[in-house]
Short mmCIF file of C-alpha atoms and ligand atoms in Angstrom, two decimals:
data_model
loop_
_atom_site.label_atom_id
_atom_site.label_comp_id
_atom_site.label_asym_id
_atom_site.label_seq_id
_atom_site.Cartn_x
_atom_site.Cartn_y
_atom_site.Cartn_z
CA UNK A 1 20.54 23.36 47.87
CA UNK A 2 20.19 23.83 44.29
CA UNK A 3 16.33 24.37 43.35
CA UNK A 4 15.54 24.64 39.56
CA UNK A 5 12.09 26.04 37.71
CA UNK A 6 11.18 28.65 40.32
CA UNK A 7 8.67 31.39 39.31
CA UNK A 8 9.97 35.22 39.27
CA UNK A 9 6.65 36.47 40.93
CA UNK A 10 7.70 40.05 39.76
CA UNK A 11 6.32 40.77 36.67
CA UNK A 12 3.75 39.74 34.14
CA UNK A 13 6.55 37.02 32.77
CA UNK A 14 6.11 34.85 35.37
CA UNK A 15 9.47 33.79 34.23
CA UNK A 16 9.75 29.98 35.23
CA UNK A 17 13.01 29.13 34.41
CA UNK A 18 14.84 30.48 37.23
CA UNK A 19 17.56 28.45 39.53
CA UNK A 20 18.00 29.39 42.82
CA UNK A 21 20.31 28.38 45.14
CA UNK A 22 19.06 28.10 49.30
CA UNK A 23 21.90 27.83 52.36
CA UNK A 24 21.10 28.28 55.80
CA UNK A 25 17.15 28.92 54.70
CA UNK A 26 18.43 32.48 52.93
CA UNK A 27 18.74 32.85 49.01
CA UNK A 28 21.60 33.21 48.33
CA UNK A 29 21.96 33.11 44.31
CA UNK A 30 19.77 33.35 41.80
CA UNK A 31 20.54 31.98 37.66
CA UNK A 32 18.63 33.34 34.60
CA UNK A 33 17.09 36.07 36.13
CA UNK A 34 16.73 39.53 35.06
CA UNK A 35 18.19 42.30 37.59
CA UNK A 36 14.54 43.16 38.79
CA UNK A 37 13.82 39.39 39.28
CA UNK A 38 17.12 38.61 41.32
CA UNK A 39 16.75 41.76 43.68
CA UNK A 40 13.14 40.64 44.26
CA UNK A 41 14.08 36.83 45.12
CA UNK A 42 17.44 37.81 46.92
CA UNK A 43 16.04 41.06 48.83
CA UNK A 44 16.33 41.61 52.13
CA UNK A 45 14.62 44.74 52.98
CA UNK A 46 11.50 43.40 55.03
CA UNK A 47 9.43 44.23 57.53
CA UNK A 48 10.07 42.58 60.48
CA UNK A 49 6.78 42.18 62.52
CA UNK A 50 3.73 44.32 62.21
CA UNK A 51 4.18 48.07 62.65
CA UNK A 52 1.43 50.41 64.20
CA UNK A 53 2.04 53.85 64.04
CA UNK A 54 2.96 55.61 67.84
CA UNK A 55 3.12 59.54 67.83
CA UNK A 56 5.56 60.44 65.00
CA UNK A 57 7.02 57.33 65.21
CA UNK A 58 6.64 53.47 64.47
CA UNK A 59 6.27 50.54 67.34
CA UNK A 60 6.39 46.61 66.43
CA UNK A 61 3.06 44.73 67.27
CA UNK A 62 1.62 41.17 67.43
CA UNK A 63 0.26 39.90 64.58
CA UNK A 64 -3.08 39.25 66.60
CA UNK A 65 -2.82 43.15 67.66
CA UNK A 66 -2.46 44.07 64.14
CA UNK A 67 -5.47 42.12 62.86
CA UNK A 68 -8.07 43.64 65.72
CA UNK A 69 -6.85 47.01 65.09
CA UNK A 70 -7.67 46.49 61.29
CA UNK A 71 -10.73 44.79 61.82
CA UNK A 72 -11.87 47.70 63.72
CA UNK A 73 -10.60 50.61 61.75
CA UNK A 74 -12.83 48.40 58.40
CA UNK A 75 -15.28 48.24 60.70
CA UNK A 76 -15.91 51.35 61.67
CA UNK A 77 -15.87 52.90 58.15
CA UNK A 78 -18.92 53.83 56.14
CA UNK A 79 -17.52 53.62 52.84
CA UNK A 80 -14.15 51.40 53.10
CA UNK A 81 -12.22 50.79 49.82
CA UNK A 82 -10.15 47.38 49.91
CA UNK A 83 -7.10 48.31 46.91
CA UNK A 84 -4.18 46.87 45.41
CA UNK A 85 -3.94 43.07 45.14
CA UNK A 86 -1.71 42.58 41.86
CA UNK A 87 1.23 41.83 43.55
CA UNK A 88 -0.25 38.46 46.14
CA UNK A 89 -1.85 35.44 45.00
CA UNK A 90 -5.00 34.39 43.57
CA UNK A 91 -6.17 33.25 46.88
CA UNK A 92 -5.80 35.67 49.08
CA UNK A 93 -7.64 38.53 46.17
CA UNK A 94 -10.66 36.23 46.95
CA UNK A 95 -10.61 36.39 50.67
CA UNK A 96 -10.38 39.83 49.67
CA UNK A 97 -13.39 40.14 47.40
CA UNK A 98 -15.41 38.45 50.25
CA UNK A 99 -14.05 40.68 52.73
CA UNK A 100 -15.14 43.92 50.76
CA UNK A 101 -18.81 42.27 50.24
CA UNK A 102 -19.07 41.38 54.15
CA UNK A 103 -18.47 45.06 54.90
CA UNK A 104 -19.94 46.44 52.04
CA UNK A 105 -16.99 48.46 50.64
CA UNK A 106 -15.76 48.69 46.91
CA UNK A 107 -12.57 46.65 45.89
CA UNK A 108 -10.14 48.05 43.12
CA UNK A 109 -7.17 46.64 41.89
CA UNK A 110 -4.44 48.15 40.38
CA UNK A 111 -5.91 47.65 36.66
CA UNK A 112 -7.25 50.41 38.13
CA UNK A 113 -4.14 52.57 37.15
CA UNK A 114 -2.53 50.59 34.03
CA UNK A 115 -4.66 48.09 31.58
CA UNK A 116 -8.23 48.68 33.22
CA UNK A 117 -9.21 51.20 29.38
CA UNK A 118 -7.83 47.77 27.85
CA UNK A 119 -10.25 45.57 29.77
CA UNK A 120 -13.16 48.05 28.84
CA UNK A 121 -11.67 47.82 25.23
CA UNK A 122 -11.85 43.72 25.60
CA UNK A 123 -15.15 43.69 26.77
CA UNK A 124 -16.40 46.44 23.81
CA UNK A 125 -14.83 44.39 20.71
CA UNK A 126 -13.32 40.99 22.05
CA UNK A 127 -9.98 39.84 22.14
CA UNK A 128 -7.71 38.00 19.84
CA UNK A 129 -4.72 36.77 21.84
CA UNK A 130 -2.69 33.94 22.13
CA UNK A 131 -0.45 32.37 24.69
CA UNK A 132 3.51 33.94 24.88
CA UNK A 133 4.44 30.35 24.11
CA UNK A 134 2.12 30.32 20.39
CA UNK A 135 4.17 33.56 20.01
CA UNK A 136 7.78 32.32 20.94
CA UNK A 137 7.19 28.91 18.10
CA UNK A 138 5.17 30.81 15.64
CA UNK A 139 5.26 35.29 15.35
CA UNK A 140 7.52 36.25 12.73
CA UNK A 141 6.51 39.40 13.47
CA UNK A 142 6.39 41.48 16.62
CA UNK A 143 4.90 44.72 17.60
CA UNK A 144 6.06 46.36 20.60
CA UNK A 145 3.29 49.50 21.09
CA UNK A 146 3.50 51.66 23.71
CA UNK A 147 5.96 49.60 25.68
CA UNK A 148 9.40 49.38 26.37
CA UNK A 149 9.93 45.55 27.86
CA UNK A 150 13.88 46.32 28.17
CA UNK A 151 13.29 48.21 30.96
CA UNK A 152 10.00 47.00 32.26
CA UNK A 153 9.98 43.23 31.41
CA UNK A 154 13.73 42.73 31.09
CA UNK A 155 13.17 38.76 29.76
CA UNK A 156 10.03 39.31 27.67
CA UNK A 157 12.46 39.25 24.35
CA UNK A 158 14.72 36.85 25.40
CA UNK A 159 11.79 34.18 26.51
CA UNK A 160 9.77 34.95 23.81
CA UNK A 161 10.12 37.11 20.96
CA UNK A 162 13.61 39.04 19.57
CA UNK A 163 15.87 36.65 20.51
CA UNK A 164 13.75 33.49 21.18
CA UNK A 165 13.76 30.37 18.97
CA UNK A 166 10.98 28.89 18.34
CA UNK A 167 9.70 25.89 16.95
CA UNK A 168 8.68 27.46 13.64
CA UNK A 169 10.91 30.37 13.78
CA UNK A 170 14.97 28.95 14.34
CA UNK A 171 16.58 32.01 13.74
CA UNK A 172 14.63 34.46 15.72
CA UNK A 173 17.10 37.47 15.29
CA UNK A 174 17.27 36.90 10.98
CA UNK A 175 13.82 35.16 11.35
CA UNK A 176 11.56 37.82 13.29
CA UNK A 177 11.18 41.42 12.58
CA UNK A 178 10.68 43.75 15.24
CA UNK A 179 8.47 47.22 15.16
CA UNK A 180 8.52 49.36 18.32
CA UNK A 181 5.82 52.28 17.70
CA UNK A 182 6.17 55.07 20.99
CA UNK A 183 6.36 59.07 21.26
CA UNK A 184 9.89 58.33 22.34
CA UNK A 185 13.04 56.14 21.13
CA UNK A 186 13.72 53.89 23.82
CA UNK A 187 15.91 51.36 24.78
CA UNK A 188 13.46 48.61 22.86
CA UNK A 189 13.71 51.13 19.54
CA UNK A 190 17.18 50.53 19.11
CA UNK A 191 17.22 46.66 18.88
CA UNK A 192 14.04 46.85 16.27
CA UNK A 193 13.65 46.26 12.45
CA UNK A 194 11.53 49.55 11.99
CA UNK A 195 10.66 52.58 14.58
CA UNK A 196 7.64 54.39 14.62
CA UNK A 197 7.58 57.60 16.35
CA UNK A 198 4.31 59.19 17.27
CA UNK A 199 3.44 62.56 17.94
CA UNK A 200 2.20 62.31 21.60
CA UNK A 201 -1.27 61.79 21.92
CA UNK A 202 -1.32 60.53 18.00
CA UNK A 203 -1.89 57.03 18.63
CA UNK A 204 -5.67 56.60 17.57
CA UNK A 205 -4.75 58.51 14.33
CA UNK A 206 -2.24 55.85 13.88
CA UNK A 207 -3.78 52.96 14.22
CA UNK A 208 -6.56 54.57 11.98
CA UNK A 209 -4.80 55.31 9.36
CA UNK A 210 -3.05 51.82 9.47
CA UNK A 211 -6.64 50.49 9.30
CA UNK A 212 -6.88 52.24 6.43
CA UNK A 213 -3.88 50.98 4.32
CA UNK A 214 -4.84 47.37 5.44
CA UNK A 215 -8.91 47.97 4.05
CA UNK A 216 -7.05 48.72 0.72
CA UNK A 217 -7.94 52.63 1.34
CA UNK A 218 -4.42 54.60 1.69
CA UNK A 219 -5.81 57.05 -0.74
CA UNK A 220 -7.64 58.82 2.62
CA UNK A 221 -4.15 58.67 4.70
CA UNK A 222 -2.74 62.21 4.42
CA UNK A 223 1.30 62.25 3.89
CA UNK A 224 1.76 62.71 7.51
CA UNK A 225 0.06 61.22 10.12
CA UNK A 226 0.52 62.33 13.91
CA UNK A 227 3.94 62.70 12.89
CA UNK A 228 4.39 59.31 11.01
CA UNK A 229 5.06 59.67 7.34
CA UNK A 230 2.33 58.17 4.76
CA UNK A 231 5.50 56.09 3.49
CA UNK A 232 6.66 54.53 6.76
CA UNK A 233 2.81 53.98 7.41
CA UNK A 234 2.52 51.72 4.30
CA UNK A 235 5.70 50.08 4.47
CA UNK A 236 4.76 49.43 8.41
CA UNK A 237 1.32 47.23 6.77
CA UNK A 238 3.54 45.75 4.20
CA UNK A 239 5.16 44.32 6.90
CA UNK A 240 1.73 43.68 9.25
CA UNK A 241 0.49 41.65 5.95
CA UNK A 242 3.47 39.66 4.62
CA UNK A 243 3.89 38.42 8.06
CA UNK A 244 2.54 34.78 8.78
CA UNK A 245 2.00 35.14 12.45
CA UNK A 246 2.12 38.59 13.81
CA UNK A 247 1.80 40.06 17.40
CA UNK A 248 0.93 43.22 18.65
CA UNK A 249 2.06 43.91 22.66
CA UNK A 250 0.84 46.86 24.10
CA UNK A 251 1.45 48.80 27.16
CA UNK A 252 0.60 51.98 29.10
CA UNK A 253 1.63 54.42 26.23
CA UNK A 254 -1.48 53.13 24.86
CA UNK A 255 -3.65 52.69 27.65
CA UNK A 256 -3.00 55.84 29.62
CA UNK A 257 -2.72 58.24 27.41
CA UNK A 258 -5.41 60.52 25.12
CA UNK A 259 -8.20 58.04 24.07
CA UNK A 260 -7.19 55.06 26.36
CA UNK A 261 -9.91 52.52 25.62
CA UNK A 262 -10.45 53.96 22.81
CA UNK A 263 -6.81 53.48 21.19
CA UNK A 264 -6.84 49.90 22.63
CA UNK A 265 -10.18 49.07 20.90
CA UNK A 266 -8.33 50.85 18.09
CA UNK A 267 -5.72 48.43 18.03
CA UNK A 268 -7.78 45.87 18.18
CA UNK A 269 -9.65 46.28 15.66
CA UNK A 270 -6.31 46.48 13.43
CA UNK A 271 -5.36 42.91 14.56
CA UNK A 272 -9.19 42.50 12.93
CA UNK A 273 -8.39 43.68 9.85
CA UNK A 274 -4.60 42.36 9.75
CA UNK A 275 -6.80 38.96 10.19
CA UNK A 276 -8.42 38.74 6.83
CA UNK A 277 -4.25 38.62 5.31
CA UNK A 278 -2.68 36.68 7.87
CA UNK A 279 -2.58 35.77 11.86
CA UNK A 280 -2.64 38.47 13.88
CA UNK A 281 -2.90 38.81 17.94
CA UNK A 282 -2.65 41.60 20.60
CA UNK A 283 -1.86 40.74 23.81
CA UNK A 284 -1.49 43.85 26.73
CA UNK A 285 2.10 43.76 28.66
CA UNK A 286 0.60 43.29 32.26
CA UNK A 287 2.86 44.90 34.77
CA UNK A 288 3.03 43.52 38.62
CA UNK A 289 3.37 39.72 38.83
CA UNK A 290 -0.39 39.09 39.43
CA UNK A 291 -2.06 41.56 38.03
CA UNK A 292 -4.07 39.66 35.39
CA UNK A 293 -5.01 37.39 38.28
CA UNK A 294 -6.78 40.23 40.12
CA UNK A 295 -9.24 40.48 37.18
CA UNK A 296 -9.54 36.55 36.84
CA UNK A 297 -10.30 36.48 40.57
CA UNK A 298 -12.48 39.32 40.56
CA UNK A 299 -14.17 38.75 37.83
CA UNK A 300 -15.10 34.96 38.77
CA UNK A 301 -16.20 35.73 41.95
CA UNK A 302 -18.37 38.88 41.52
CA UNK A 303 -18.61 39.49 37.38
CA UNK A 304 -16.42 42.25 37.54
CA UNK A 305 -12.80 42.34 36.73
CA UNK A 306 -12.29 45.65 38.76
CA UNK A 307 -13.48 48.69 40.45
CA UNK A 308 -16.20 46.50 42.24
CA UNK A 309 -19.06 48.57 44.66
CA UNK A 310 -20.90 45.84 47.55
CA UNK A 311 -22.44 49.14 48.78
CA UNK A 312 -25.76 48.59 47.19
CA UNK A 313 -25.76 44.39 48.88
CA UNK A 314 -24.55 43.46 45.54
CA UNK A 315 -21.55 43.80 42.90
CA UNK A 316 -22.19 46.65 40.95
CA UNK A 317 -19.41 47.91 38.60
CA UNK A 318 -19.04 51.04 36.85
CA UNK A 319 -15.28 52.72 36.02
CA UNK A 320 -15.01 56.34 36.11
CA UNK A 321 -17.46 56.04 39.60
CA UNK A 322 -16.50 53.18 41.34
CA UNK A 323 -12.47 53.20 40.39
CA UNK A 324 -10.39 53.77 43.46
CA UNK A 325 -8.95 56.96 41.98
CA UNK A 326 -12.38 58.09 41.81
CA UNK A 327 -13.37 57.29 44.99
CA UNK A 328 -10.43 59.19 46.40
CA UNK A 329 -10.83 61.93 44.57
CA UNK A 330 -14.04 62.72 45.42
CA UNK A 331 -12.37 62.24 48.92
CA UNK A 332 -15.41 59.39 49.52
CA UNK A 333 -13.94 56.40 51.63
CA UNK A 334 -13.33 56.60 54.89
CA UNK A 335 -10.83 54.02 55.58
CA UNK A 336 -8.51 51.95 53.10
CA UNK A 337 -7.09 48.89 53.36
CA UNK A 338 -4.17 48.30 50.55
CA UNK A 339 -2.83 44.82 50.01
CA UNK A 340 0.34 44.35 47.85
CA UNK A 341 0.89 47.78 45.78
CA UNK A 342 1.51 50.97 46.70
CA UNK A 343 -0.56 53.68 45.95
CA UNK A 344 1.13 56.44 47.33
CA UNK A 345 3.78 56.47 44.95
CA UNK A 346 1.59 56.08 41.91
CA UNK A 347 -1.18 57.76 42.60
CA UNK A 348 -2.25 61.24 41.51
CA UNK A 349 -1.58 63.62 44.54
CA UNK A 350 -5.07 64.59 46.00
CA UNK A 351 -6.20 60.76 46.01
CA UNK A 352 -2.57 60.60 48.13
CA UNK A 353 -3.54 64.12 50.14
CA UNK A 354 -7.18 62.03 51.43
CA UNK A 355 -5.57 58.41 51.50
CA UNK A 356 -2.90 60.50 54.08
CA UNK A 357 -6.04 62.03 55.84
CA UNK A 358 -8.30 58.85 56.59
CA UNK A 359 -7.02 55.56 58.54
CA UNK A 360 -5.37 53.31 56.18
CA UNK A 361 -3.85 49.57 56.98
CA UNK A 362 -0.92 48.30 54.57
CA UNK A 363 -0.71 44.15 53.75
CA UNK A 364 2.77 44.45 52.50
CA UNK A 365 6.10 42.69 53.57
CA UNK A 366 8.01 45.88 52.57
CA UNK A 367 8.30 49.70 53.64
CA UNK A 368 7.52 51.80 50.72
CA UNK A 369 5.47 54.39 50.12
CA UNK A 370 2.38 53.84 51.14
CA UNK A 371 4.14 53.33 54.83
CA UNK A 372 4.39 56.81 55.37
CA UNK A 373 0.49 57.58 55.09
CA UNK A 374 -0.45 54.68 56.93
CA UNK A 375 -1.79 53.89 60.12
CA UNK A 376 -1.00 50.27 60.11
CA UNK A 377 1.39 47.52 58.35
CA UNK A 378 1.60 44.08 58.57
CA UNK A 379 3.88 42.07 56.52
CA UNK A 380 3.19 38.38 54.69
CA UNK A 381 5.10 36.39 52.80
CA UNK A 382 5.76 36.46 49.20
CA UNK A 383 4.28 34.06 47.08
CA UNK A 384 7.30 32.70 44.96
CA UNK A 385 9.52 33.03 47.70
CA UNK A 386 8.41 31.35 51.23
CA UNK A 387 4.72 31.25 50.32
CA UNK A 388 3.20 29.53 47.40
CA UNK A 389 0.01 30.17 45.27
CA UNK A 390 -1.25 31.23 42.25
CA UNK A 391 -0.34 33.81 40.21
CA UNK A 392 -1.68 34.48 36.29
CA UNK A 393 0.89 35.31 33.51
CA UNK A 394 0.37 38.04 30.87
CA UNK A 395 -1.44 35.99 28.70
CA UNK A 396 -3.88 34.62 31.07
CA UNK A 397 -1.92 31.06 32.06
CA UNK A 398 -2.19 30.36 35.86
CA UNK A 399 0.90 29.27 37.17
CA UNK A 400 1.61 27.88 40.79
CA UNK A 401 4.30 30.00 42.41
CA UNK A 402 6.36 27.47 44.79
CA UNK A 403 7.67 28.42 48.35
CA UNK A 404 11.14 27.65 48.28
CA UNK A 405 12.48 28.66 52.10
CA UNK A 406 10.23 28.19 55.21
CA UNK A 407 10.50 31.92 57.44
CA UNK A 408 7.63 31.46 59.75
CA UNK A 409 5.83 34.33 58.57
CA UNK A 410 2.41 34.04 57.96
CA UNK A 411 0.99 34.59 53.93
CA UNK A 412 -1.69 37.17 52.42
CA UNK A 413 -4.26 34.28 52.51
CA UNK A 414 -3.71 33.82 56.15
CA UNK A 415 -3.53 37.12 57.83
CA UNK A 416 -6.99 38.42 54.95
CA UNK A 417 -8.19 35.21 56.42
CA UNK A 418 -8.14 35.81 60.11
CA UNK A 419 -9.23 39.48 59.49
CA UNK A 420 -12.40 38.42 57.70
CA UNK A 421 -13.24 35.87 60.14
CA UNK A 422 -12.86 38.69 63.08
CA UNK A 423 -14.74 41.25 61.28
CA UNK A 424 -17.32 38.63 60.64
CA UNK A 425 -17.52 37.39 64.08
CA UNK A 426 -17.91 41.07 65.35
CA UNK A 427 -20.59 41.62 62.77
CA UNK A 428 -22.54 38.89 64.81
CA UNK A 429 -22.73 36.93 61.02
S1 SF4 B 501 11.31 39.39 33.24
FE1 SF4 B 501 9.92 39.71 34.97
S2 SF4 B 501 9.34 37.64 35.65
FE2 SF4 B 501 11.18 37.43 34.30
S3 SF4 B 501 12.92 37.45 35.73
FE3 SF4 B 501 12.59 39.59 35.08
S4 SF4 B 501 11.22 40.49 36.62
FE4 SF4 B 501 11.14 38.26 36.85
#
């Protein structure tokens, strides 16, 4: 069977355009995907059943096992932190959020780690953004900042920028300039109009000095600039203000390094000032599938788009303090439960060295990481492949992700589910 307009659920693309071809209730092929995309719809690498740790080794469980081991392990914590999330649907992150309120733990999600300095950014100066489509049919001009979506969001050109035609721009690849700004040339760099190296760490002096030259005020810049000459720096706003619709994309070489809010608000305030010459918008390149969804869900639910502490009976929210790298560091929580990400290969290595020391429970169809540190893992279904739900693109549109084959295994929403409603029960609420 033939099924067309699937969903990658992989990355922040949400690409929707996929055909995928089902025999025997297995995928078996997979059309217009990128290489990450196929090996995540045609995969076969997952868990079983539930796994609880034995000794030094592994033993399968029941799924009813699995849940009244976790709901014990949450509830005997003091200070439980409920992480991940970016890579399930919206529904089960709000089981989730409810979950961490009933037992009065702090949820995180993996913002946490990536565009969490850009949300702080958002919420210091606004946002001007646009949907991917406004950019496919009407940016003549694209900024790439920070990011390298060759290797990270393999379609992200194709779909909707280098080599996308849109309805206002026919010939994207004489039509659309390209500028890829980073400390290194990558991949990205070598398919772009002009490339801006930056000293590392030089991004805020940058963007300043850009801001400059746009106010009408390159008399300040001095001839070099973080490494970028006063030339290329003029010639770069030149092309910022002779564009008719421009768009910046930024990623975690802005975010995560020296100044991190800072250089976002930075940048923002740039697409400000390109706004009083032309259209301008800055969208961040969200990583994991549903990541943007975690903040939408979080932030509807409890006010907070992250890093969210029910220890005081309510939401309170403050990064640096209640971020789960925080939390760990301090070696704080007692217990973790990590839904759909993997901390132990991305975070820094004490956080690992106490996640390894305290009891933690994995909701995650696949062995990674994270398995060896863990007490506890029980696998659900994807959403996208044989669960559905919604997931948010980059740019903030919700999109349904579809099951396409039936595998009897139970979904995020389900398994959070009948853990909340056991913890609950055994909390006598
Ligand atoms: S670009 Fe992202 S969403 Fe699109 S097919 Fe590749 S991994 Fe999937």
């Amino acid at each position: 069977m033939l099924i067309k307009d699937v969903v990658c659920p992989f990355c922040g693309c949400l690409c929707d355009d996929l055909d995928v071809e089902v025999e025997n209730g297995r995928i078996i092929r997979v059309d217009n995907a990128c290489t990450l995309g196929s090996k995540t719809m045609v995969g076969d690498d997952r868990l079983k059943a539930p796994i609880r740790r034995d000794g030094k080794g592994w033993i399968e469980t029941t799924y009813d096992a699995a849940i009244e081991e976790a709901a014990q392990i949450l509830l005997d914590a003091d200070r439980p932190l409920l992480y991940g999330w970016s890579r399930t649907h919206g529904e089960a992150q709000g089981i989730g959020v409810h979950l961490a309120e009933l037992i009065g733990g702090v949820v995180d999600n993996t913002s946490t780690v990536c565009h969490g300095p850009s949300i702080l950014a958002i919420q210091e100066v606004g946002h001007p953004g646009c949907t991917l489509g406004q950019v496919k049919n009407r940016a003549d001009l694209i900024i790439y900042w920070g990011c390298n979506p060759i290797d990270a969001h393999p379609r992200h050109m194709s779909r909707y920028t280098t080599y996308a035609t849109g309805f206002f721009v026919k010939d994207a690849h004489r039509d659309r300039k390209v500028i890829v700004v980073d400390t290194r040339r990558n991949e990205s760099a070598d398919v772009a109009t002009e490339f801006v190296q930056v000293e590392p760490g030089g991004d805020y002096a940058v963007l300043s000095a850009l801001r400059a030259i746009v106010r009408g005020r390159g008399d300040v810049v001095p001839p070099s600039v973080s490494g970028v000459s006063r030339e290329q720096l003029v010639r770069v706003a030149e092309m910022c203000k002779n564009a008719k619709f421009g768009a910046i994309f930024f990623g975690l070489g802005l975010t995560m390094t020296a100044g991190k809010n800072k250089n976002v608000r930075n940048a923002i305030e740039l697409t400000d000032e390109l706004n009083r010459h032309t259209k301008f918008i800055i969208s961040p390149m969200r990583g994991h599938g549903n990541v943007y969804g975690t903040n939408e869900v979080f932030t509807w639910i409890t006010g907070y788009p992250y890093a969210v502490d029910f220890s005081r009976g309510i939401a309170f929210y403050n990064p640096g303090e209640t971020t789960a790298i925080d939390i760990l560091r301090r070696g704080e929580c007692d217990a973790c439960l990590v839904v759909a990400s993997d901390p132990a290969a991305h975070f820094p290595k004490p956080c690992v060295e106490h996640l390894a020391r305290i009891p933690v429970v994995q909701i995650d169809p696949h062995p990674n990481a994270t398995t060896h540190i863990c007490r506890l893992q029980i696998p659900g279904s994807v959403a996208g492949i044989d669960a559905a739900g919604t997931a948010y693109r980059m740019d903030g549109v919700p999109i349904r992700l579809k099951a396409i084959i039936e595998t009897g295994v139970p979904n995020d929403t389900e398994i959070l589910q009948r853990l909340y409603n056991r913890v609950r029960e055994a909390k006598g609420e």
